[in-house]
XYZ file of C-alpha atoms in Angstrom:
655
model
C -0.243 0.252 -0.107
C 1.437 3.181 -0.719
C 0.656 6.403 1.486
C -0.838 9.586 -0.474
C -0.911 12.465 0.605
C 2.445 13.437 2.242
C 2.684 16.632 4.741
C 5.623 18.860 5.127
C 6.941 19.343 8.263
C 8.489 22.000 10.219
C 10.738 21.975 14.038
C 11.193 25.431 16.321
C 13.198 25.256 18.402
C 13.257 28.771 20.724
C 15.422 29.119 23.768
C 13.539 30.214 27.364
C 13.660 34.595 26.928
C 15.135 35.401 30.107
C 13.274 37.896 32.358
C 15.409 41.412 31.040
C 13.925 40.422 27.528
C 9.980 39.348 28.654
C 10.427 42.922 30.421
C 11.372 44.467 26.922
C 8.264 45.367 24.588
C 8.250 43.157 21.990
C 9.412 43.770 18.442
C 8.284 42.260 15.706
C 10.409 40.107 13.586
C 10.620 41.672 9.933
C 11.989 38.525 7.676
C 13.789 39.418 5.062
C 12.453 39.398 1.686
C 15.581 37.730 0.054
C 15.545 34.159 2.896
C 15.812 31.011 1.510
C 12.660 29.213 2.961
C 12.270 25.894 0.803
C 13.669 23.850 -2.387
C 12.342 23.638 -6.007
C 13.314 20.709 -7.338
C 13.269 20.496 -11.741
C 11.946 16.714 -12.605
C 11.509 14.779 -14.807
C 10.048 11.109 -13.968
C 10.701 8.759 -17.111
C 11.179 7.341 -21.055
C 7.557 7.868 -22.566
C 7.142 10.429 -24.080
C 4.344 11.462 -21.038
C 6.781 11.484 -19.278
C 9.180 13.214 -21.089
C 8.229 16.377 -19.623
C 8.531 18.742 -16.839
C 7.293 18.543 -13.393
C 8.031 20.998 -9.875
C 8.097 19.522 -6.244
C 9.348 21.815 -2.291
C 11.077 20.565 0.069
C 11.587 21.730 3.219
C 14.868 19.778 3.588
C 16.467 19.618 0.601
C 16.261 16.125 1.026
C 11.729 15.553 1.511
C 9.188 16.968 -1.166
C 6.520 17.044 -1.993
C 4.454 16.903 -5.279
C 3.457 20.161 -6.400
C 0.105 19.739 -9.082
C -0.373 17.179 -8.909
C 3.598 14.953 -9.814
C 1.776 16.282 -13.192
C 3.906 18.477 -15.910
C 4.065 22.230 -15.306
C 5.731 22.873 -18.705
C 3.186 20.983 -22.043
C 6.770 19.485 -23.740
C 5.136 19.745 -27.419
C 4.930 23.667 -26.777
C 8.723 23.871 -26.391
C 11.238 21.074 -28.104
C 11.159 20.267 -31.920
C 10.988 16.386 -30.082
C 7.797 17.240 -28.629
C 9.791 15.682 -25.935
C 12.032 16.565 -22.801
C 14.503 15.896 -20.519
C 17.428 17.077 -17.120
C 16.172 20.158 -16.751
C 18.355 22.185 -14.983
C 17.410 25.617 -13.029
C 18.856 28.535 -12.048
C 18.084 31.721 -10.538
C 19.918 35.085 -12.419
C 22.689 37.868 -10.762
C 20.198 40.045 -10.927
C 18.457 37.523 -8.099
C 14.637 37.517 -10.084
C 14.583 35.818 -13.245
C 15.475 32.594 -14.050
C 17.095 30.335 -16.235
C 15.899 26.801 -16.913
C 17.799 24.684 -19.904
C 16.544 21.159 -20.731
C 17.814 18.245 -23.411
C 14.993 18.386 -26.316
C 14.422 14.655 -26.828
C 11.829 11.875 -27.114
C 13.565 8.698 -26.152
C 11.476 6.398 -28.127
C 13.124 7.755 -30.564
C 17.114 6.457 -29.511
C 19.433 7.476 -27.269
C 21.528 9.240 -30.115
C 18.656 11.269 -31.999
C 18.425 14.233 -30.067
C 19.401 16.941 -31.718
C 19.460 20.565 -30.031
C 18.173 21.644 -25.789
C 15.681 24.436 -25.359
C 16.854 27.318 -23.743
C 13.343 28.529 -21.114
C 13.173 32.107 -18.612
C 10.987 33.602 -16.310
C 10.435 35.643 -13.829
C 8.384 34.092 -11.222
C 9.137 30.392 -12.626
C 5.058 30.138 -13.747
C 5.462 31.655 -17.509
C 8.445 30.558 -19.052
C 9.800 31.946 -22.438
C 11.146 29.738 -24.528
C 13.132 29.537 -27.661
C 14.674 25.527 -28.887
C 18.275 25.856 -30.182
C 18.763 22.804 -33.509
C 22.390 22.165 -33.551
C 22.286 20.872 -37.785
C 19.977 23.184 -38.311
C 22.209 26.554 -36.438
C 25.975 24.864 -37.190
C 25.150 22.912 -39.942
C 29.175 22.854 -41.704
C 30.403 21.559 -37.699
C 27.514 19.771 -36.099
C 25.156 18.597 -38.610
C 25.709 14.940 -37.641
C 25.121 15.581 -33.738
C 23.583 13.223 -32.816
C 23.265 13.940 -29.347
C 23.107 17.217 -27.030
C 22.407 15.910 -24.307
C 22.103 17.573 -20.220
C 22.569 21.253 -20.660
C 22.717 23.405 -17.208
C 23.684 27.128 -17.243
C 26.132 28.751 -15.214
C 26.700 32.572 -15.180
C 30.478 33.315 -15.876
C 31.848 35.820 -14.022
C 35.146 36.642 -15.733
C 32.936 36.722 -19.366
C 30.479 38.477 -17.649
C 27.453 35.858 -19.412
C 26.144 32.906 -18.810
C 27.412 29.834 -19.589
C 25.408 27.212 -20.871
C 27.787 23.847 -20.849
C 26.888 20.243 -22.683
C 27.693 16.577 -23.674
C 28.132 15.633 -27.368
C 28.575 13.570 -28.916
C 28.697 12.768 -33.381
C 27.823 10.111 -35.818
C 30.842 11.359 -38.655
C 34.191 10.959 -37.046
C 34.414 14.171 -35.022
C 33.685 13.118 -32.068
C 33.733 9.082 -30.886
C 32.382 9.566 -27.410
C 30.445 12.574 -25.535
C 32.561 15.953 -24.483
C 31.047 18.030 -22.657
C 31.375 21.802 -24.196
C 30.255 25.024 -23.299
C 28.313 27.839 -25.295
C 27.810 31.678 -24.595
C 23.947 32.888 -24.707
C 23.200 36.537 -25.354
C 21.404 39.398 -22.930
C 18.997 37.874 -23.496
C 18.434 33.515 -22.972
C 16.904 33.246 -26.680
C 20.213 31.280 -28.366
C 23.723 30.298 -27.779
C 26.571 32.953 -29.414
C 29.531 31.154 -31.475
C 30.574 27.570 -32.492
C 30.796 25.122 -28.965
C 33.971 25.139 -27.614
C 34.984 22.730 -26.156
C 34.608 22.180 -21.679
C 36.324 19.349 -20.126
C 35.984 15.929 -20.573
C 37.935 12.687 -18.639
C 39.088 10.868 -21.672
C 36.659 8.659 -22.604
C 32.225 9.187 -22.046
C 31.764 12.034 -19.791
C 28.083 13.246 -19.309
C 25.810 14.966 -16.793
C 28.491 17.858 -16.080
C 26.959 19.917 -12.784
C 29.714 22.876 -11.788
C 29.254 25.003 -8.100
C 31.611 27.670 -6.947
C 33.204 27.017 -3.834
C 33.866 29.292 -1.464
C 35.307 28.415 0.944
C 38.622 26.927 -1.894
C 38.263 29.980 -4.115
C 37.686 26.452 -6.379
C 34.690 25.696 -9.400
C 33.349 22.093 -8.844
C 32.530 20.059 -12.792
C 30.171 17.328 -11.628
C 30.345 14.527 -14.029
C 29.543 11.031 -15.025
C 32.148 8.999 -16.308
C 30.514 6.210 -18.171
C 34.543 3.284 -17.908
C 34.338 4.273 -14.247
C 30.113 3.045 -14.024
C 29.645 7.198 -11.047
C 30.124 10.129 -10.705
C 33.747 12.034 -10.492
C 34.899 15.182 -9.775
C 37.720 17.843 -11.289
C 38.324 21.084 -10.124
C 39.470 24.268 -11.177
C 40.310 28.322 -10.851
C 38.120 29.374 -13.576
C 35.148 27.966 -15.881
C 37.158 28.170 -18.712
C 40.823 26.835 -17.113
C 42.043 23.137 -17.459
C 40.088 21.360 -15.394
C 41.758 18.986 -13.189
C 40.140 15.911 -12.053
C 40.504 14.331 -8.665
C 40.048 10.942 -7.466
C 37.056 8.897 -5.948
C 33.462 8.848 -6.823
C 30.672 10.501 -4.733
C 28.804 8.272 -5.049
C 27.687 5.980 -1.897
C 25.727 3.437 -3.621
C 27.039 0.388 -6.264
C 24.363 1.042 -7.849
C 24.270 3.522 -11.473
C 24.112 5.448 -11.290
C 23.502 9.220 -13.239
C 22.737 13.230 -13.150
C 24.270 14.337 -10.281
C 22.903 18.054 -8.995
C 24.550 20.015 -6.199
C 23.283 22.893 -4.686
C 24.175 24.371 -1.345
C 21.612 23.774 2.088
C 19.768 26.410 2.707
C 21.926 28.032 6.033
C 24.676 27.807 3.496
C 26.969 25.833 5.479
C 26.848 22.043 4.168
C 25.951 20.829 0.490
C 22.772 18.339 -0.931
C 24.212 16.339 -3.523
C 21.740 14.096 -5.731
C 21.739 11.788 -8.198
C 19.214 9.334 -10.368
C 20.032 5.497 -9.091
C 17.867 5.347 -12.692
C 18.472 1.632 -12.604
C 17.181 1.082 -9.376
C 14.005 3.133 -8.777
C 15.453 5.902 -5.996
C 16.815 8.720 -6.147
C 19.892 9.309 -3.324
C 20.142 12.598 -1.447
C 23.985 12.546 0.108
C 24.841 15.751 2.711
C 29.262 17.005 2.100
C 30.290 19.483 4.449
C 33.371 20.430 2.176
C 32.441 18.876 -0.933
C 35.969 16.205 -0.170
C 33.615 13.297 1.227
C 29.787 12.785 1.143
C 27.758 11.253 3.114
C 23.987 9.278 2.480
C 21.107 11.237 4.156
C 18.497 8.758 2.019
C 17.447 7.491 -0.392
C 14.267 8.678 -1.425
C 11.795 5.825 -2.982
C 9.146 6.350 -5.736
C 5.703 6.557 -5.078
C 2.927 6.939 -6.869
C 3.660 10.527 -9.135
C 6.757 10.592 -7.065
C 9.131 9.527 -10.356
C 11.603 11.264 -11.003
C 14.591 11.754 -12.876
C 17.728 13.748 -13.705
C 16.562 17.203 -11.728
C 18.030 19.885 -10.295
C 16.811 21.877 -7.264
C 17.215 25.325 -5.666
C 17.151 28.012 -3.052
C 13.334 28.932 -2.805
C 11.524 31.936 -0.877
C 8.299 32.459 0.940
C 7.278 34.790 -1.613
C 8.795 32.698 -4.490
C 6.916 29.065 -2.623
C 3.611 31.188 -2.134
C 3.573 31.699 -5.695
C 3.582 28.399 -6.484
C 0.974 26.665 -4.443
C -1.494 29.311 -4.920
C -0.694 28.588 -8.543
C -0.100 23.890 -8.114
C -1.724 24.058 -4.381
C -0.575 21.253 -2.008
C -3.399 21.333 -0.723
C -5.540 17.067 -0.883
C -8.092 18.668 -3.087
C -7.534 16.460 -5.768
C -7.740 13.438 -3.497
C -6.227 11.296 -5.356
C -2.589 10.993 -7.275
C -2.788 10.924 -11.215
C -5.855 11.071 -13.467
C -9.040 9.620 -12.080
C -12.579 10.155 -13.089
C -16.422 9.503 -12.328
C -15.746 8.574 -8.548
C -17.878 6.411 -6.290
C -17.568 7.057 -2.425
C -18.086 4.011 -0.215
C -18.320 3.716 3.913
C -17.857 0.227 5.255
C -19.816 -0.458 8.425
C -17.741 -3.415 8.224
C -14.463 -1.191 8.326
C -15.500 1.645 9.800
C -13.426 3.175 6.766
C -14.362 5.300 3.817
C -13.192 3.817 -0.177
C -13.070 5.599 -3.170
C -13.638 3.887 -6.601
C -12.838 5.696 -10.306
C -12.384 5.228 -13.558
C -8.352 4.767 -13.545
C -7.970 8.016 -17.317
C -5.442 8.850 -18.806
C -5.358 7.223 -21.456
C -6.077 7.670 -24.777
C -10.276 6.905 -25.832
C -10.741 6.370 -22.671
C -8.576 3.455 -22.781
C -8.078 2.195 -19.142
C -8.926 -1.367 -17.644
C -8.577 -1.420 -14.479
C -10.102 -0.362 -11.201
C -8.194 0.647 -8.420
C -9.875 1.344 -4.637
C -8.877 4.052 -2.779
C -8.720 3.946 1.403
C -8.821 6.909 3.909
C -10.479 7.404 8.094
C -11.072 11.482 7.399
C -11.198 12.039 3.889
C -8.394 13.521 3.082
C -5.721 11.277 3.744
C -6.015 8.086 1.231
C -4.165 4.837 0.636
C -3.228 3.642 -2.682
C -4.720 0.036 -1.538
C -3.831 -1.094 -5.416
C -5.917 -2.647 -7.979
C -9.007 -4.427 -7.380
C -10.506 -5.568 -11.233
C -9.237 -5.281 -14.514
C -11.334 -6.403 -17.466
C -8.792 -7.376 -19.949
C -7.878 -10.692 -18.901
C -8.651 -13.353 -16.739
C -11.162 -11.775 -14.185
C -13.610 -10.818 -16.258
C -14.499 -13.233 -19.017
C -17.582 -11.484 -21.026
C -15.771 -7.527 -21.019
C -12.257 -7.001 -22.685
C -11.563 -3.089 -21.576
C -13.002 -0.005 -21.286
C -13.995 -0.069 -17.286
C -15.780 2.811 -16.416
C -17.854 3.978 -14.462
C -18.303 1.813 -10.925
C -21.068 1.688 -8.074
C -20.519 -0.464 -4.937
C -22.924 -1.071 -2.253
C -22.437 -3.165 0.851
C -25.346 -5.407 1.506
C -25.540 -6.613 5.293
C -26.306 -10.596 5.672
C -26.381 -11.696 8.279
C -23.540 -10.885 10.694
C -21.001 -9.869 7.782
C -21.083 -8.090 5.116
C -21.221 -8.339 0.722
C -19.602 -5.673 -1.289
C -21.808 -5.722 -4.533
C -19.555 -3.979 -7.117
C -20.311 -2.914 -10.448
C -19.023 -1.554 -13.731
C -18.791 -0.969 -17.844
C -17.404 -2.516 -19.995
C -17.055 -3.795 -23.252
C -18.959 -6.582 -24.113
C -16.447 -8.517 -27.935
C -18.797 -10.477 -28.423
C -21.866 -7.662 -28.739
C -19.406 -4.167 -29.458
C -21.232 -2.513 -26.584
C -20.322 -0.962 -23.321
C -22.614 -3.276 -21.111
C -22.823 -3.504 -16.799
C -21.518 -5.740 -14.933
C -20.942 -6.657 -11.242
C -17.886 -8.226 -8.980
C -18.491 -9.895 -5.757
C -16.699 -9.545 -2.666
C -16.758 -10.122 1.082
C -13.580 -7.180 2.147
C -14.344 -3.882 -0.236
C -10.622 -3.769 -1.501
C -11.684 -6.586 -2.771
C -10.698 -9.661 -4.415
C -13.697 -9.159 -6.487
C -15.422 -12.023 -8.547
C -17.247 -11.431 -11.786
C -20.633 -12.615 -12.065
C -19.834 -14.807 -15.131
C -22.192 -12.502 -17.672
C -23.383 -8.833 -17.883
C -26.168 -7.489 -15.270
C -27.423 -5.236 -17.957
C -26.746 -5.640 -21.801
C -26.900 -3.161 -24.511
C -31.009 -4.552 -25.364
C -32.151 -4.275 -21.056
C -33.363 -0.568 -21.253
C -37.093 0.701 -21.859
C -38.568 0.431 -24.522
C -38.952 4.084 -25.803
C -35.644 4.777 -25.635
C -33.509 5.247 -28.699
C -29.055 5.534 -29.090
C -27.340 5.942 -26.092
C -24.836 3.510 -24.393
C -26.200 0.812 -21.344
C -22.562 2.741 -19.245
C -22.220 4.785 -15.517
C -24.237 2.907 -13.144
C -25.456 3.850 -9.817
C -27.070 0.975 -7.445
C -29.196 2.728 -3.828
C -30.904 0.350 -1.142
C -33.598 2.548 -0.324
C -34.045 2.827 2.881
C -38.122 2.460 3.727
C -38.563 -0.477 2.160
C -34.586 -2.332 1.935
C -35.176 -3.045 -1.412
C -32.031 -2.521 -3.554
C -32.439 -0.779 -7.512
C -30.033 -0.098 -10.324
C -29.991 3.037 -12.359
C -27.376 3.798 -15.986
C -27.667 5.520 -19.399
C -25.842 7.701 -21.543
C -28.484 9.782 -22.962
C -30.663 8.637 -20.795
C -31.318 7.646 -17.383
C -32.861 3.642 -16.620
C -33.823 2.306 -13.267
C -35.295 -1.177 -12.346
C -35.411 -2.764 -8.901
C -32.644 -5.701 -8.683
C -33.744 -9.340 -7.964
C -32.121 -11.061 -4.321
C -29.527 -12.002 -6.392
C -27.933 -8.827 -6.708
C -27.442 -9.613 -10.988
C -29.877 -8.847 -12.337
C -32.798 -6.863 -12.481
C -37.282 -7.108 -12.034
C -37.349 -6.703 -15.523
C -41.134 -5.644 -15.620
C -39.647 -2.150 -13.562
C -37.889 -0.378 -15.728
C -38.588 2.836 -16.382
C -36.907 5.428 -18.093
C -36.593 8.536 -15.577
C -34.025 10.571 -18.255
C -35.740 14.298 -16.561
C -37.956 15.980 -18.590
C -38.379 20.180 -17.418
C -36.510 22.642 -16.523
C -34.313 24.543 -18.153
C -32.704 22.910 -21.119
C -29.169 24.511 -20.549
C -28.931 23.756 -16.733
C -30.202 20.564 -16.829
C -29.875 18.322 -19.886
C -29.119 15.000 -18.942
C -25.994 13.486 -20.423
C -24.622 10.317 -17.365
C -23.233 9.638 -15.020
C -26.605 9.465 -12.529
C -26.571 9.193 -8.618
C -29.166 7.902 -6.182
C -29.510 9.243 -2.112
C -32.095 9.308 0.129
C -32.646 12.663 2.765
C -35.420 13.232 5.340
C -38.187 11.975 3.497
C -36.533 12.845 -0.470
C -35.427 10.569 -3.107
C -32.629 13.080 -4.513
C -31.381 12.508 -8.093
C -28.314 13.953 -9.731
C -26.652 13.266 -12.523
C -23.962 15.268 -15.621
C -25.016 17.523 -18.178
C -22.966 18.901 -21.585
C -19.484 16.652 -22.419
C -17.167 15.307 -19.784
C -15.169 16.814 -21.958
C -15.704 20.482 -21.901
C -15.365 22.594 -19.439
C -19.056 23.834 -18.556
C -19.624 19.816 -17.825
C -21.674 20.566 -14.507
C -24.257 18.385 -12.058
C -27.558 19.149 -12.439
C -29.713 17.380 -10.057
C -34.124 16.210 -9.141
C -36.349 15.860 -6.828
C -38.893 12.503 -6.805
C -41.043 10.495 -4.017
C -40.135 7.539 -5.105
C -37.371 5.375 -5.773
C -38.438 4.741 -9.366
C -39.877 8.269 -9.633
C -40.626 9.955 -11.971
C -38.494 12.908 -10.967
C -38.960 17.332 -10.705
C -36.082 18.729 -11.477
C -35.233 21.437 -9.485
C -36.914 24.903 -10.113
C -32.920 26.154 -9.899
C -31.342 22.408 -10.449
C -27.474 23.261 -11.362
C -25.706 21.212 -8.210
C -21.161 22.320 -8.443
C -20.291 23.653 -12.009
C -16.885 25.129 -12.746
C -14.717 28.028 -11.876
C -12.913 29.998 -14.028
C -11.662 32.154 -11.245
C -9.837 30.003 -9.597
C -8.942 27.608 -13.000
C -11.854 24.943 -12.201
C -13.640 23.186 -15.263
C -15.781 20.461 -15.894
C -17.248 18.845 -12.346
C -19.484 16.365 -12.798
C -20.383 12.703 -12.655
C -20.381 12.449 -8.154
C -20.964 10.099 -5.986
C -22.571 11.790 -2.566
C -21.391 10.358 1.154
C -23.377 10.819 4.970
C -21.290 11.160 7.385
C -23.203 7.390 9.493
C -25.170 9.291 11.484
C -24.692 12.787 11.531
C -26.541 15.579 8.290
C -23.711 16.436 7.474
C -22.698 15.809 3.189
C -19.543 15.781 1.004
C -20.246 15.331 -2.950
C -16.569 13.503 -4.517
C -16.549 14.570 -7.718
C -14.095 14.646 -11.101
C -12.828 17.923 -12.782
C -10.749 18.432 -15.927
C -6.793 18.632 -15.441
C -6.379 22.646 -16.576
C -3.364 21.441 -17.498
C -5.436 19.669 -20.611
C -7.848 21.860 -21.481
C -7.086 22.545 -24.457
C -9.389 19.859 -26.994
C -6.697 18.816 -29.118
C -4.915 17.873 -25.251
C -7.765 16.363 -24.684
C -9.667 17.024 -21.531
C -11.640 13.961 -21.112
C -8.827 12.351 -20.327
C -7.598 14.004 -18.200
C -9.504 14.416 -15.026
C -9.200 14.667 -11.033
C -11.445 13.601 -7.882
C -12.143 16.201 -5.772
C -14.526 16.369 -2.832
C -15.714 19.489 -1.279
C -18.925 20.267 1.738
C -22.449 20.133 0.503
C -25.620 21.168 2.397
C -29.291 22.316 2.251
C -31.420 24.533 3.265
C -34.031 24.905 5.592
C -36.824 23.734 2.409
C -34.539 20.659 1.546
C -33.275 22.528 -1.477
C -29.075 21.425 -2.590
C -26.930 25.147 -1.855
C -24.677 25.516 -5.359
C -21.070 23.780 -3.940
C -18.730 26.064 -5.149
C -15.919 24.028 -5.806
C -12.449 24.528 -3.683
C -9.304 23.839 -4.167
C -8.657 23.413 -0.515
C -11.373 20.448 0.165
C -12.476 19.683 3.125
C -10.581 19.375 6.799
C -9.836 16.615 8.351
C -12.900 14.383 10.202
C -12.183 14.106 13.733
C -13.103 11.170 14.182
C-alpha cells in the first residue's frame, strides 16, 4: 500500500527568554524577503513521451519532497521542443536574484539514445510563465555539427570573468568528429534566446563524459565540476580556478552506492553551511541524497523511493524564497484537492460499516479513448489522507471473461448478510460479443477485494426502456431504499433507466424498468447526459446527473427530486449542484457520488474535474480528469445549496 498524502513539518527551536527579555517591549520580527526557505525540484519522470515533461516538487530540507500539481507536468513539452519531449531540466537563479533560467535536453528517448539534436533555453520571472527557444544544432551549425547525435543534459552557470551566462552540455557525433561524449560550452545572448558562436570544448575525462554539474565553492575558491564517467560507471569530480581553465580531475567516487547512477545535482543548503548532493539511481527506482560539508567527503542521507506519481529522473534543485514558494503553491497547490494522485474519474464513494473506513472507486483515466481496463480502490479514515489499496478488478484478462476493456464509471454497495457484509461492485465494460458497452457485477467479502465477477453482464445493451433510442448502457448507480430495504439499479448515457434488483443482486426485475430521463426546467442547466446518482434524505429521493460533455468546461451536475426510488423526477427550480469556477481555474466539475457521514446530517460531494493543464481540446481534457471532494449543504426546505468547488477540500474528519 502507498501513502498518497505527504505533509511537511517544521521544527522551531526557541530559547527560553530571560527576565530582561520578558520585560522588554516585543519588537515585530522583520523577515528578509530574500531569505531562502525551501527548495524547488525540477525533474522529468520517465522514458515514455508523456513522462518526458517538466515537473515540480517542493522541499523544506532538500531531502524530502512534496509534489506540486499532483505530480503532473507544469510545462508541456509539445509547446517548447522540436521533439515534443524534454529531459534533464536544470534551473538557475540569475545574478539579479529575480530572473530564472532553465535549460533542458530536447529529446524523445523512444526514438533512441542517439536521436536528439538540440536543447531548449527557457526564461522566467515568476517560475510559472516561461519564454522558450529551441536550438537545433544541425540547423544552427550546419558545417561543424550537422551530424550531432547527442546534445545531452545542458546546464547554465554565470561566468563572472566573461560576464555572461554559459550553457554547457555533452556532445556526440556520428561522423568521427567525436568518438565519445565530451562536454562543450557556449555563451548565451542577453535575452537568453540563442547561443553565441560555435560550441567550445570544456572538459572530458578521456572517455564518455556526460551529465555535468558545476558549482562554485567559496571555501576553496574553486569551481567544482561533477560528471558521470561512463567507463567508470560513477560520478566523479574535477576542479578549476576559472570556468574555462584546464580542469584538474580528482580521485574517488562521489556516489555512496554501487548502483548505476547519473544526473548528479549539487546545491548549497538553505543555511549555507553544507551541500545537498543528489543523483538518480536510474536502474533501481530511487534518488539518493547525500550531504557534504566540504565537497570532499560525502555522507548518504537517504534513498528517496519512487511512489505514485513521484518518480523523479535527472533533475536539479534551487533554493526559493517564501514569496516564490507561496506563488507556486497558489498556482499548483500542495493541498488535498484533488485527493487522488494522477488521473482518475467518475468517483464512487462508500462508507463501510465493516471496516469503519471510507473508500473511493474510480475510472482509471489518462489513456487515449478512455481505454483504461482496471479499477483501483483508495481508503481513508478522514476523507483527506488516502491510501492506495491497489487494483481491485481488471476487465482485460481472466477476471472478467465477457469483457475486454473500457473499464468505466463504477459503483458499489455494502449489503448486510447475516452477521457479515458483502460488497457488490457494478461497472461498465466493453463486451466484444455485442461490440457494445454493458454493465457487469463483481462480488467480494471485503471493500478492497478480491472481487469475483458474476460471469455475465447484468445489463446488456438491449435491456433498456422501450421508448429509449440511442445512447450507451454505461454509468451505473446502485441504491438501497432505506424505507423498503429494496435495491435499485440506474444506468444510461443519453437516457436514465431505473429498475429494481432481484435478490441475487446480479439481475433486475424487468417489469419494474422505467425511463427516468428528467424533463422540464432550463434545458442548458439540466439536460441529462449521464452519471446518475441517487440518495435519500429526510423523506426525499434526490437524483443527480451530469450535463454536457465530460471534456467540456461546462460539464456540471444538476438534480431533481422524487417521492419514490423510480420517480417520476421533478427537476429542481435551480437545478445546478456544482459547476466550473474559471476564476479558480476549476473546470468540468461533474460525474459525482455523494457521501453522508454515518449518523449525521453531514454531506459531501465527490466528483471529478479537468486538470487545467489539459484543458485545450487537442490535449484531450476528457481523459485527463482528477477526483475532488467538497462539502454539500441543504437549505431548510431541502433544496441543495450550490456547491462552490475549492482547491482546499474539506478539513479532516474528527475521529
